[in-house]
Short mmCIF file of C-alpha atoms in Angstrom, two decimals:
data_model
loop_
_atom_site.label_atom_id
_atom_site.label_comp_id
_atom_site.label_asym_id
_atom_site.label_seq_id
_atom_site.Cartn_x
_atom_site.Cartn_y
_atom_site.Cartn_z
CA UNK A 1 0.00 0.00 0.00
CA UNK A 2 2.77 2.15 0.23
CA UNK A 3 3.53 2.18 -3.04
CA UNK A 4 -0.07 3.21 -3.88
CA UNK A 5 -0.05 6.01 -1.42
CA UNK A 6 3.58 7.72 -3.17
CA UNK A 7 1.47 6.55 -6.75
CA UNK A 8 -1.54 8.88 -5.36
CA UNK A 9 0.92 11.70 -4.00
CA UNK A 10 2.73 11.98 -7.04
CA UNK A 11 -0.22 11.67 -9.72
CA UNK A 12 -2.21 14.87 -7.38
CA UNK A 13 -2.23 17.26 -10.01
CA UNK A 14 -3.14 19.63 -7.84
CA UNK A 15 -6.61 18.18 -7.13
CA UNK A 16 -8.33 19.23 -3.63
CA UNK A 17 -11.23 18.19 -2.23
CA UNK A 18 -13.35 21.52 -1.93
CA UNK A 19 -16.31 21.81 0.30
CA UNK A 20 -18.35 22.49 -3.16
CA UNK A 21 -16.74 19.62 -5.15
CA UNK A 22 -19.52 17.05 -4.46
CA UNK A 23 -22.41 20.07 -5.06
CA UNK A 24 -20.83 21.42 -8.73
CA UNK A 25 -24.00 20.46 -10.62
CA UNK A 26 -26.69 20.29 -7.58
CA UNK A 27 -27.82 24.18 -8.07
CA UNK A 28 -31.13 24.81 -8.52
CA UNK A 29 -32.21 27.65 -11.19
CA UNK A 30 -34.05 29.74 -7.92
CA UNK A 31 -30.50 30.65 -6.42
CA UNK A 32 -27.79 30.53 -8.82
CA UNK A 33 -27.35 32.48 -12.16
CA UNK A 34 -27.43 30.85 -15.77
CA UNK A 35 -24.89 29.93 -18.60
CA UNK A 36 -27.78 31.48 -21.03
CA UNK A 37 -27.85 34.85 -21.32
CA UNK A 38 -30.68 36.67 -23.59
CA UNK A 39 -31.73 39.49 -21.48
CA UNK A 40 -29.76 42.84 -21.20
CA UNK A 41 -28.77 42.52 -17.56
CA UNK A 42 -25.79 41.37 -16.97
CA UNK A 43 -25.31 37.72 -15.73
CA UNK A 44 -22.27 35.72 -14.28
CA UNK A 45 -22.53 31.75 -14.52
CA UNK A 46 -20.68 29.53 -13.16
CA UNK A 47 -18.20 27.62 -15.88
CA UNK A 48 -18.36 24.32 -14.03
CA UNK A 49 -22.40 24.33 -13.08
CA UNK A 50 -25.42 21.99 -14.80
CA UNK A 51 -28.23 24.50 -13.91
CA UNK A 52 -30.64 25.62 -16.45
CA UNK A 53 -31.24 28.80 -18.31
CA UNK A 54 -32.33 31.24 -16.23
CA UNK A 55 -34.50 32.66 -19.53
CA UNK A 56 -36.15 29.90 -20.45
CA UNK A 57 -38.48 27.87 -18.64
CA UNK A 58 -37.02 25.73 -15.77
CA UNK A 59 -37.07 22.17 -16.25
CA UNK A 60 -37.25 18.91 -14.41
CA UNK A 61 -35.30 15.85 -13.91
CA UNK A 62 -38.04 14.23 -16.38
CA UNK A 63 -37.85 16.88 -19.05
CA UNK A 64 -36.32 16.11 -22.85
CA UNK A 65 -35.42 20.42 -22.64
CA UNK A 66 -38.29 21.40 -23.57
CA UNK A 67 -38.13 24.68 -21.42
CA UNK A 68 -40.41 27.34 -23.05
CA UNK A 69 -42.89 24.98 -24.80
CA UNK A 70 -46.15 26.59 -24.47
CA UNK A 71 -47.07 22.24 -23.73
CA UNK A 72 -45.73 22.57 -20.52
CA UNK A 73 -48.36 24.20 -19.30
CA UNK A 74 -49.96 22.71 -16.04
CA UNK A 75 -51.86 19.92 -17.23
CA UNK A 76 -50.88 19.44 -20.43
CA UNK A 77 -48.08 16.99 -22.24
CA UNK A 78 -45.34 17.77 -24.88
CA UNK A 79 -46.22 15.75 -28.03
CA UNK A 80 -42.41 13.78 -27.17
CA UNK A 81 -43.59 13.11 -23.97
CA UNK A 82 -46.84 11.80 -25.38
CA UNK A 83 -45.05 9.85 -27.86
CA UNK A 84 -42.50 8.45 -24.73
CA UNK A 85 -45.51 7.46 -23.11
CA UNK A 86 -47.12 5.53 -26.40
CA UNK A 87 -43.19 4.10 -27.11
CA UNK A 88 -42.98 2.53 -23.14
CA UNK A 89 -46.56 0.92 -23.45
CA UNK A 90 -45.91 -0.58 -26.98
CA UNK A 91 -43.06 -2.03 -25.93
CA UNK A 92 -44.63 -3.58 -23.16
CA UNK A 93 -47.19 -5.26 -25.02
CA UNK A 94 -44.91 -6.36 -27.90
CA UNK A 95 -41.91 -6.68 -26.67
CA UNK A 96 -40.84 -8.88 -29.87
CA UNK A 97 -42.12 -6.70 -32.62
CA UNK A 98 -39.38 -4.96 -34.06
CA UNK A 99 -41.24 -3.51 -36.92
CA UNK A 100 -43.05 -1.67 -34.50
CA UNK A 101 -40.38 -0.56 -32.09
CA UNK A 102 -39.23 1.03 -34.94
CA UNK A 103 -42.05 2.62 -36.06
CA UNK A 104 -42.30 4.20 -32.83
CA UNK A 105 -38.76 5.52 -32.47
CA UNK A 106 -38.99 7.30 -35.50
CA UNK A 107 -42.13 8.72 -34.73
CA UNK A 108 -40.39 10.34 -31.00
CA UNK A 109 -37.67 11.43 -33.55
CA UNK A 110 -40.36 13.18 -35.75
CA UNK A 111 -41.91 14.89 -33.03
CA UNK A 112 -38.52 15.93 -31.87
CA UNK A 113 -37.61 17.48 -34.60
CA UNK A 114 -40.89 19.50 -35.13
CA UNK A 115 -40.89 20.74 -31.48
CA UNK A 116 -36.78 21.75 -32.10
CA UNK A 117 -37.55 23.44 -35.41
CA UNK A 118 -40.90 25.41 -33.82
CA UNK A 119 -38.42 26.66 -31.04
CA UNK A 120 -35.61 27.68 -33.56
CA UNK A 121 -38.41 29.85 -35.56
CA UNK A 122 -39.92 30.91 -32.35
CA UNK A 123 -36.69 32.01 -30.79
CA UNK A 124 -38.42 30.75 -27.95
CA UNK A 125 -40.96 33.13 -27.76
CA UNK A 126 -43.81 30.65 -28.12
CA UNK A 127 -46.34 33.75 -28.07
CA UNK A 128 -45.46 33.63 -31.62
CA UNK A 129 -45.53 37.75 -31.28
CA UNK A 130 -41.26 37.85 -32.53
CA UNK A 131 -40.09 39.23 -29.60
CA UNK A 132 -37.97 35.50 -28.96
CA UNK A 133 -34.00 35.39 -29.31
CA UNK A 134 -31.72 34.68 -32.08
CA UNK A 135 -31.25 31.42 -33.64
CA UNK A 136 -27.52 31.08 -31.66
CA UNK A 137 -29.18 32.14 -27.96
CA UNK A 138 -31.75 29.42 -28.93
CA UNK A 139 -29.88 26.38 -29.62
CA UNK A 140 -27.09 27.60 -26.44
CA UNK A 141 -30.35 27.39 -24.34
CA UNK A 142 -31.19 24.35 -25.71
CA UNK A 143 -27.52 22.37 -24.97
CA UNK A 144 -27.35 23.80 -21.60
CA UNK A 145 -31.24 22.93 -20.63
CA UNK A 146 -30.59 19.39 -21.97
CA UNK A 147 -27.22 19.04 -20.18
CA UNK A 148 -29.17 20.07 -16.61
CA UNK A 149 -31.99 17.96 -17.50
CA UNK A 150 -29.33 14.63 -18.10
CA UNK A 151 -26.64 15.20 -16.00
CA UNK A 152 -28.61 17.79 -12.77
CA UNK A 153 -29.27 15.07 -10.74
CA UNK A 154 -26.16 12.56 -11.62
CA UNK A 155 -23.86 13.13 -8.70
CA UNK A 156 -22.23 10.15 -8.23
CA UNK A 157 -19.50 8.07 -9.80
CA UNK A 158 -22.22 5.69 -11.75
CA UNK A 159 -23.26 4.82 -15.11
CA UNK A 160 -25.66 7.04 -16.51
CA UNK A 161 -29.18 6.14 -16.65
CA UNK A 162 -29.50 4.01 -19.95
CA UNK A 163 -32.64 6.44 -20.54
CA UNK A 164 -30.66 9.47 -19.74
CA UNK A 165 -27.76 8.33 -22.14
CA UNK A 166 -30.62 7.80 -24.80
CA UNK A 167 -32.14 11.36 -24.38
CA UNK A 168 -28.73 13.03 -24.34
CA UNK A 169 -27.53 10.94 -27.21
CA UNK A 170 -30.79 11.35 -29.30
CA UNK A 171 -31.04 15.26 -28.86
CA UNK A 172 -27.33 16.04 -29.20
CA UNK A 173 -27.40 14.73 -32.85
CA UNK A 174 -30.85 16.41 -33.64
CA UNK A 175 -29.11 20.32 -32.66
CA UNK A 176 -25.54 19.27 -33.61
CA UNK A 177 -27.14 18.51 -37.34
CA UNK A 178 -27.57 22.00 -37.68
CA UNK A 179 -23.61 21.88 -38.64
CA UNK A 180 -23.67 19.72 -41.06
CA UNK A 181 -25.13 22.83 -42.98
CA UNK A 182 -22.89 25.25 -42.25
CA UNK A 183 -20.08 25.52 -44.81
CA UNK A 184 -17.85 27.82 -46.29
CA UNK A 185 -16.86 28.57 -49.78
CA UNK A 186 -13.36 27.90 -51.31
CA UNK A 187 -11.75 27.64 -54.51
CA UNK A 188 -11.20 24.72 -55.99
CA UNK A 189 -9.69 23.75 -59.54
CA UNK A 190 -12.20 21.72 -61.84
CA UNK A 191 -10.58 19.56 -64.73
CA UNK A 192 -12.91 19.64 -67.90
CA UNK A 193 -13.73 16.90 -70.93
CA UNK A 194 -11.04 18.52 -72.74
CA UNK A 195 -8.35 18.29 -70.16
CA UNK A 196 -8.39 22.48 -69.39
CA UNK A 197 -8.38 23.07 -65.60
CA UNK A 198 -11.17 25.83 -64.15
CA UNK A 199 -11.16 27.30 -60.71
CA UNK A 200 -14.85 27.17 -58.96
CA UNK A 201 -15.77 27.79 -55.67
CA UNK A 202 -16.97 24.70 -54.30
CA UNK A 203 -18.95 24.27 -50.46
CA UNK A 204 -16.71 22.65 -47.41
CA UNK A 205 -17.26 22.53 -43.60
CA UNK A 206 -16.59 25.38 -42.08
CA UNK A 207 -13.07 25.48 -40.56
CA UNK A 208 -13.49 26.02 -36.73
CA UNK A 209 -16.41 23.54 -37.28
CA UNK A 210 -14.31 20.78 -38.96
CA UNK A 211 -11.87 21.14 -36.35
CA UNK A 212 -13.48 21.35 -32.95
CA UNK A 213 -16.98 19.76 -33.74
CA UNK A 214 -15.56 15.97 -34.28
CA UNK A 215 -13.25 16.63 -31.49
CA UNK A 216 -15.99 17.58 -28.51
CA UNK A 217 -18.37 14.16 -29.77
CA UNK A 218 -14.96 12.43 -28.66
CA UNK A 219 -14.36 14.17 -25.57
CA UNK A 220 -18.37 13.29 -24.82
CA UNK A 221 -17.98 9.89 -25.63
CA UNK A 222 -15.03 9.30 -23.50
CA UNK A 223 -15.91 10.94 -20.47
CA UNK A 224 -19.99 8.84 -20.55
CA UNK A 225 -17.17 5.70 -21.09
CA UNK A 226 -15.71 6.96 -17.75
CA UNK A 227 -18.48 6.74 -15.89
CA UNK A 228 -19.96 3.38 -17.22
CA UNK A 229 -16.47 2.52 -16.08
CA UNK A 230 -17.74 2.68 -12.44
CA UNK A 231 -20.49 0.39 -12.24
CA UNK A 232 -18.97 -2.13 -9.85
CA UNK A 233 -17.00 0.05 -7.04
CA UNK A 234 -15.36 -0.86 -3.36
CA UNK A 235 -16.65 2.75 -2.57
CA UNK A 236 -20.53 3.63 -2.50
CA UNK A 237 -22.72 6.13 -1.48
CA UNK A 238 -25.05 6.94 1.94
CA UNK A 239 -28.16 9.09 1.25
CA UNK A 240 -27.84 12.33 2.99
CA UNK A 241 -30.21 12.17 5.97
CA UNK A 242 -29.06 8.00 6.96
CA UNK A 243 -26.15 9.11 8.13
CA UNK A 244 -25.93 11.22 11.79
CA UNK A 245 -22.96 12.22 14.21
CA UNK A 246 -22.88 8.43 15.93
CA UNK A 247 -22.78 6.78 12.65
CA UNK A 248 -21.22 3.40 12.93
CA UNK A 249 -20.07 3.22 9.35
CA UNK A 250 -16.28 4.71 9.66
CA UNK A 251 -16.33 5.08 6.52
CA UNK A 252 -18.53 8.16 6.01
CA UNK A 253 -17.12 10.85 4.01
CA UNK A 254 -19.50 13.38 6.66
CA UNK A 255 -17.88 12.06 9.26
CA UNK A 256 -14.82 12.21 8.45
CA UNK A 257 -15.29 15.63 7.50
CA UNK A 258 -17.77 17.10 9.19
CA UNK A 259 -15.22 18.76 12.10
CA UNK A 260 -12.90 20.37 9.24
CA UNK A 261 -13.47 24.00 7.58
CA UNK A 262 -13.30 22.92 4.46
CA UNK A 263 -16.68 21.51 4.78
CA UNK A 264 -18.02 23.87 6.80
CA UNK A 265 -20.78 25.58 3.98
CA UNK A 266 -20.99 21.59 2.33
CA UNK A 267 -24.60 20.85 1.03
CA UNK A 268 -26.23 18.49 3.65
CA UNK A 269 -28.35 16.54 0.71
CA UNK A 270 -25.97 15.67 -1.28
CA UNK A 271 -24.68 12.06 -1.43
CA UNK A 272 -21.87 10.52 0.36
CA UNK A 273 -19.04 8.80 -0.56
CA UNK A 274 -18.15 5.69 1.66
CA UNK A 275 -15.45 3.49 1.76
CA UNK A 276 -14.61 0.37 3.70
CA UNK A 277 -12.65 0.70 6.71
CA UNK A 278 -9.57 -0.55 5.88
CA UNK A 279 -9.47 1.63 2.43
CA UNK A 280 -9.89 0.93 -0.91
CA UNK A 281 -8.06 -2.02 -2.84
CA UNK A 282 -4.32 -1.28 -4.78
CA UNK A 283 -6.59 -1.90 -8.23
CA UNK A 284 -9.48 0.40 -7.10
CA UNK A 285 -7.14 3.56 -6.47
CA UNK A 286 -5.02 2.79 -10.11
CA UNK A 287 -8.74 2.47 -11.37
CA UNK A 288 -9.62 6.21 -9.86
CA UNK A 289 -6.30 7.79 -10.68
CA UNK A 290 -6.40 6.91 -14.14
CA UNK A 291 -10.25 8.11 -14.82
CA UNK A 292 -9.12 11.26 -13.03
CA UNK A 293 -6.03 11.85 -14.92
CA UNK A 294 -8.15 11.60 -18.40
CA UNK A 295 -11.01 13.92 -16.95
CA UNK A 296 -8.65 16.06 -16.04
CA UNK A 297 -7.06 16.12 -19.32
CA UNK A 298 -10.61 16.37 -21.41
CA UNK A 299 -10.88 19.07 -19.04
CA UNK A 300 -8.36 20.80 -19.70
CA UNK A 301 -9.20 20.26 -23.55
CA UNK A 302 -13.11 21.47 -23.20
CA UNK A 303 -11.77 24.23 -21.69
CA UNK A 304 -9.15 25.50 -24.20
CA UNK A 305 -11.79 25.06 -26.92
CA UNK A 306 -14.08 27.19 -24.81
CA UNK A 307 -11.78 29.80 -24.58
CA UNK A 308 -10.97 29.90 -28.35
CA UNK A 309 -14.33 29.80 -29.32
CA UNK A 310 -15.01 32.82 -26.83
CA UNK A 311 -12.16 34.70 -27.89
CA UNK A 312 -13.18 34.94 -31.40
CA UNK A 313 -17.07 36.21 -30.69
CA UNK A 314 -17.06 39.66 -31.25
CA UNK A 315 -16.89 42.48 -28.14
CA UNK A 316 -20.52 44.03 -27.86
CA UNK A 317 -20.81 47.19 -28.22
CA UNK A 318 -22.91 46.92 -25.04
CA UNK A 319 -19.89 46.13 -22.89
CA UNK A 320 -17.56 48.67 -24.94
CA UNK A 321 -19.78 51.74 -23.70
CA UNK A 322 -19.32 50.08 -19.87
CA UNK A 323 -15.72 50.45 -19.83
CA UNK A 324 -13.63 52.47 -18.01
CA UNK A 325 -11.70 55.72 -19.14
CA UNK A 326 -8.65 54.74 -17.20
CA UNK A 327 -7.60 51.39 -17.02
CA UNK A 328 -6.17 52.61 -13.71
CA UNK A 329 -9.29 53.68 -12.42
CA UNK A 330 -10.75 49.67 -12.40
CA UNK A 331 -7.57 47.87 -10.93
CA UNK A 332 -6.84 50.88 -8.53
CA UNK A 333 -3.47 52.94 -8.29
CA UNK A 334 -1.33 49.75 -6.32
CA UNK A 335 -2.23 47.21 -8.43
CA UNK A 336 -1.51 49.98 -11.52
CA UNK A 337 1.81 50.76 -10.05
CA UNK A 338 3.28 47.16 -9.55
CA UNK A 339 1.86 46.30 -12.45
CA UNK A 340 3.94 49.08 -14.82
CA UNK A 341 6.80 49.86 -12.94
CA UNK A 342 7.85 46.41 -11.31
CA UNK A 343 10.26 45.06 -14.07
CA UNK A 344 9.55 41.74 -13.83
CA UNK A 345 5.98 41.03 -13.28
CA UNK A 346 5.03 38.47 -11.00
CA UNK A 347 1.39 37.69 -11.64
CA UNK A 348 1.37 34.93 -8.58
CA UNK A 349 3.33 37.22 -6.13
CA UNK A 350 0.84 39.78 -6.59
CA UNK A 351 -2.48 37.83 -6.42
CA UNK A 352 -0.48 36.53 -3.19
CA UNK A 353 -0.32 39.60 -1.79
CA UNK A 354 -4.20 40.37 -2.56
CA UNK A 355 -5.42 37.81 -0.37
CA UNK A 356 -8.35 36.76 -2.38
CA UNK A 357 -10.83 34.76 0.30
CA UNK A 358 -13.52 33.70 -2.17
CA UNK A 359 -15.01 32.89 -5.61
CA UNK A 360 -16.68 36.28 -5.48
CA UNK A 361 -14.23 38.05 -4.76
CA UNK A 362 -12.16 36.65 -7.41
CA UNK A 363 -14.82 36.87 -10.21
CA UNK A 364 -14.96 40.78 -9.23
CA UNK A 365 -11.52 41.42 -9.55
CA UNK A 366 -11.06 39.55 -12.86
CA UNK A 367 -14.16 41.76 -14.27
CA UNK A 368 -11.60 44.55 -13.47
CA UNK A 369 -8.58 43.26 -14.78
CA UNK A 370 -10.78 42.02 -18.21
CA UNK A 371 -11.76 45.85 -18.46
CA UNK A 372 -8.87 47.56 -17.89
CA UNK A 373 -6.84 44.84 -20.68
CA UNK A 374 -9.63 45.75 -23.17
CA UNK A 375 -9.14 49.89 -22.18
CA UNK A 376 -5.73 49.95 -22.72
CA UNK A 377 -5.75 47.46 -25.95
CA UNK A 378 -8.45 50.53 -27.43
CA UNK A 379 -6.01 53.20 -25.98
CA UNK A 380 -2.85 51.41 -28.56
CA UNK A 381 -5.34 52.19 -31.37
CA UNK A 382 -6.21 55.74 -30.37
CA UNK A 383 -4.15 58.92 -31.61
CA UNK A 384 -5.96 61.96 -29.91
CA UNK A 385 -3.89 64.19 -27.78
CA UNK A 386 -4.53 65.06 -24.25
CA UNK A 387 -5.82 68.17 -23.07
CA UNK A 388 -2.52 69.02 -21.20
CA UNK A 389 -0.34 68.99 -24.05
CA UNK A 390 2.70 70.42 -22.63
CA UNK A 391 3.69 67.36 -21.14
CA UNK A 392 2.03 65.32 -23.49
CA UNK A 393 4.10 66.83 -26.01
CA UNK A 394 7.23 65.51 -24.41
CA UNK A 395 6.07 61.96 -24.56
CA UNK A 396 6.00 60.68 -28.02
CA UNK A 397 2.72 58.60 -29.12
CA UNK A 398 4.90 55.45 -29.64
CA UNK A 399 6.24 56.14 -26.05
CA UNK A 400 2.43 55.66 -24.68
CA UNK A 401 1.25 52.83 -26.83
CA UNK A 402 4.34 50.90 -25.77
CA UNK A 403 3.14 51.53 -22.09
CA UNK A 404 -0.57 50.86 -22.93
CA UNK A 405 0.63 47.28 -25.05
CA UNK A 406 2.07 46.62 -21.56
CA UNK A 407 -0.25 47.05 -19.78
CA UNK A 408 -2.45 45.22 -21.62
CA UNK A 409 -0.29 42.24 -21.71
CA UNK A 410 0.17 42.03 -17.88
CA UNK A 411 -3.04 42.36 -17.46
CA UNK A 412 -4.07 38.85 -20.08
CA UNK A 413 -1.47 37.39 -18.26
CA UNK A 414 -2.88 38.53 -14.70
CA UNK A 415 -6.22 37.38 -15.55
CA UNK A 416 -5.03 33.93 -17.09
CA UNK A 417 -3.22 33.31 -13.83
CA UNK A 418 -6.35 34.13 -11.74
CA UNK A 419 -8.49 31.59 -13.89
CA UNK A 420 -5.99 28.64 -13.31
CA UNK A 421 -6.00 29.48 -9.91
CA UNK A 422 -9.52 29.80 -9.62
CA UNK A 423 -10.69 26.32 -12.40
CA UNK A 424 -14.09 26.85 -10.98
CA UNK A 425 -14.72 30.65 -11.41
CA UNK A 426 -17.80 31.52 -13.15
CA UNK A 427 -17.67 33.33 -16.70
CA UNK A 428 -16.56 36.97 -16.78
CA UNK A 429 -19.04 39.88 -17.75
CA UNK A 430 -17.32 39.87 -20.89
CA UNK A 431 -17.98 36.19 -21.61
CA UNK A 432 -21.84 36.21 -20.63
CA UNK A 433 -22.42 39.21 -23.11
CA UNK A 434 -20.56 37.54 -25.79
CA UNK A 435 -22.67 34.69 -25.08
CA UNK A 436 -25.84 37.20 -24.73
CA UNK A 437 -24.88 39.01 -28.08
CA UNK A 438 -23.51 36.38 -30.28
CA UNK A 439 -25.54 35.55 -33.77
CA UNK A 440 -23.20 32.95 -35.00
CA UNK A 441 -24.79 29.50 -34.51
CA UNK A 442 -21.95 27.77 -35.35
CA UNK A 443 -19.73 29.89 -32.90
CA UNK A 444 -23.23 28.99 -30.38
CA UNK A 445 -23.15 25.24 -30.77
CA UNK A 446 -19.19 24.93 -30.09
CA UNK A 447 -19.41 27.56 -27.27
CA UNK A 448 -22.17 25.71 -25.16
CA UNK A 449 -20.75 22.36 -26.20
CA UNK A 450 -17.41 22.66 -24.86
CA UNK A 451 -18.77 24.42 -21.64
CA UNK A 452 -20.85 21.54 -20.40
CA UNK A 453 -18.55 18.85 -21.17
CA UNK A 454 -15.78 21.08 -19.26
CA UNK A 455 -18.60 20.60 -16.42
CA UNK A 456 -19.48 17.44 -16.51
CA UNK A 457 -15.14 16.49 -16.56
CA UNK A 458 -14.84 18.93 -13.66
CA UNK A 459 -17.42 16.99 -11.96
CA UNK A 460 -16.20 14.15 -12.30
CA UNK A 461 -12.45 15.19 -11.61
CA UNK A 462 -13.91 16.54 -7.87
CA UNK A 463 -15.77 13.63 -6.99
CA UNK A 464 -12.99 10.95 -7.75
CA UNK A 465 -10.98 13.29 -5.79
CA UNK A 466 -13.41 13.15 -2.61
CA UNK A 467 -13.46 9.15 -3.01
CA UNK A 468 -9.72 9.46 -2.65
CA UNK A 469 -9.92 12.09 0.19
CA UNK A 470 -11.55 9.45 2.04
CA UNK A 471 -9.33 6.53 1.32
CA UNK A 472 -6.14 8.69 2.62
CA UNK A 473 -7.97 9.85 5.73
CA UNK A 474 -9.21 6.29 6.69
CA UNK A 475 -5.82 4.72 5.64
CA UNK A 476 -4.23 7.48 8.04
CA UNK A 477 -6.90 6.85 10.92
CA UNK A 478 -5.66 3.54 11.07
#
């Protein structure tokens, strides 16, 4: 056992068990803010959440998604939940008749599809008045809804429900086929009867499509393979209220950490993890440290595709009017100063020295740092002279945009530093209201893609590391 215990020290990546790490996707619509954005407010969401669009109609642990259907209006059913219903009874009664299984599937599918393609006209505004969303809000909605509605109430290391896998599965391919239609023209040479050559323009797969798209159905694939990977564990799980303070089973995960700070604010409902008392078996922890490892690394991958995508949407003009005149202004003048005169910059020193205590405060200060970047990147562009123009006139305009270009680049590198220190910090204001603003499905579908696989890896990365928490602390108890 010893050499599993170096094998888990040295393969830590730098994973903690956090008192939120078991409650990442347990949020409920009422108290935390959305992924979605379509209004004009301004919205943080948390990168790592499952929690539904906070502008479209909250759904269930039973619902296919269908947020803002006018159907789900008390009493009445969606025609794919009426057509659920009709596929579970048929197959009851003919549970040999594979003419008419089939019959039925594709008659879910069809009703699928017409519900999807009345909410993409709609915009989700089933009033049918046109005051709904664009096409790109719509379908973002739509991923994140249907991620909550699979994954919101998954918090263990299990298999997915095989009906759950079906439904995610099933409407993934129906709003992921809207790529296969969005192409881009390029020339191409065309060789005739008579042997002469002749450039056309001929229809391809749009690059960042081609490149990402195939990419994220892999990532999905392999992280749903991770978890059917866990369906027979040494560890399990204790429901949330059969567990109390003279709990017998030494094994609890609350009792172990119920004393500690870490898990003072935990979530009392969640589930448990439990492991026997004498720890977990040598092939059980090279089991959980490998299926960390590759979350960690589709992680890591989700994640840089996320950032790509979001770094290409176009600033709104909406956030461009918010920012500051003076990039020192938003950091404040000691930030400003270390960050221009020291002469080598030490982002991790100086977010040391801020002594950031929480998510919050951490999302607030890189809203700063994101506006002040984006002020001094427009002041490299600008060429109007200052009002005071005998000193101005003594530093040249090259002189300034090299200290503005500076700036700026501390600042991207501040702000990168703060996000890997902070994996779980929600999106910036910037990042909702490209999100909010954005008309590009394709840019839509990759965005909201990579986001909720990054979740659902992040997930899964915190709650292999609370299984392991456990197995240390019980292996040092004895």
């Amino acid at each position: 056992m010893d050499s599993i215990s170096n094998s888990e020290e040295n393969s830590d990546m730098g994973y903690q068990p956090s008192a939120s790490s078991l409650d990442q996707i347990d949020q409920s619509p009422t108290d935390t803010t959305s992924y979605s954005i379509i209004s004009g407010e301004s919205f943080a969401y948390c990168r790592t959440s499952s929690v539904t669009s906070a502008f479209s109609e909250q759904t269930d642990e039973n619902s296919c998604s269908e947020a803002a259907s006018p159907n789900f209006w008390p009493g009445m059913k969606t025609p794919t939940r009426a057509a659920l219903s009709r596929l579970g009874m048929k197959q009851h009664r003919y549970p040999f008749d594979e003419k008419q299984r089939d019959e039925d599937t594709m008659e879910l599918e069809l009703e699928l599809m017409k519900e999807r393609f009345s909410k993409l006209l709609l915009g989700e505004d089933m009033s049918g008045s046109g005051k709904g969303v664009c096409t790109a809000v719509t379908i973002s909605n739509a991923i994140t809804n249907l991620y909550a509605s699979v994954f919101g109430q998954h918090q263990k290391l299990e298999p997915l429900r095989p009906d759950k896998k079906l439904m995610w599965k099933r409407e993934m391919n129906c709003l992921l086929s809207v790529c296969d239609y969005i192409v881009e023209l390029a020339p191409a040479l065309q060789t005739l009867k008579d042997g002469n050559t002749l450039e056309v323009m001929t229809s391809r797969p749009r690059s960042d499509i081609y490149i990402n798209l195939p990419a994220l159905r892999k990532l999905d694939a392999m992280l749903l393979d991770i978890l059917d990977s866990f369906e027979e564990t040494e560890f399990w799980y204790a429901d949330p209220g059969s567990i109390s303070g003279n709990s017998t089973r030494s094994g609890s995960f609350r009792r172990i950490l119920q004393p500690q700070p870490q898990r003072a604010d935990e979530k009392w409902w969640l589930p448990v993890p439990c492991v026997p008392s004498t720890g977990l078996s040598e092939k059980s922890i090279k089991h959980l440290l490998q299926k960390r490892d590759c979350a960690y690394q589709i992680h890591k991958a989700s994640l840089s595709i996320n950032n790509s995508i979001l770094a290409e949407m176009e600033i709104p003009e909406s956030y461009i009017a918010t920012l500051p005149k003076s990039g020192k202004a938003s950091v404040g003048d000691t930030i400003y100063r270390y960050m221009y005169t020291t002469e080598k910059f030490s982002p991790g020193c100086l977010l040391d020295s801020l002594d950031i205590g929480s998510e919050h405060e951490a999302l607030e200060f890189a809203d700063k740092v994101e506006a002040s970047m984006h002020t001094w990147r427009r002041k490299c562009g600008t060429h109007s002279k200052s009002s005071w123009g005998v000193v101005k006139d003594l530093v040249s305009e090259i002189d300034r945009n090299d200290k503005n270009n500076v700036l700026a680049a501390r600042a991207e590198t501040l702000l990168f530093c703060l996000k890997q220190r902070y994996p779980e910090l929600s999106q910036t204001t910037l990042d909702t209201s490209k999100i909010q603003y954005n008309k590009d499905v394709g840019q839509a579908i990759l965005e909201s893609y990579s986001r909720v696989l990054e979740g659902l890896a992040f997930n899964i990365v915190a709650w292999i590391g609370d299984v392991l928490f456990v197995h240390k602390t019980m292996k040092k108890r004895d």
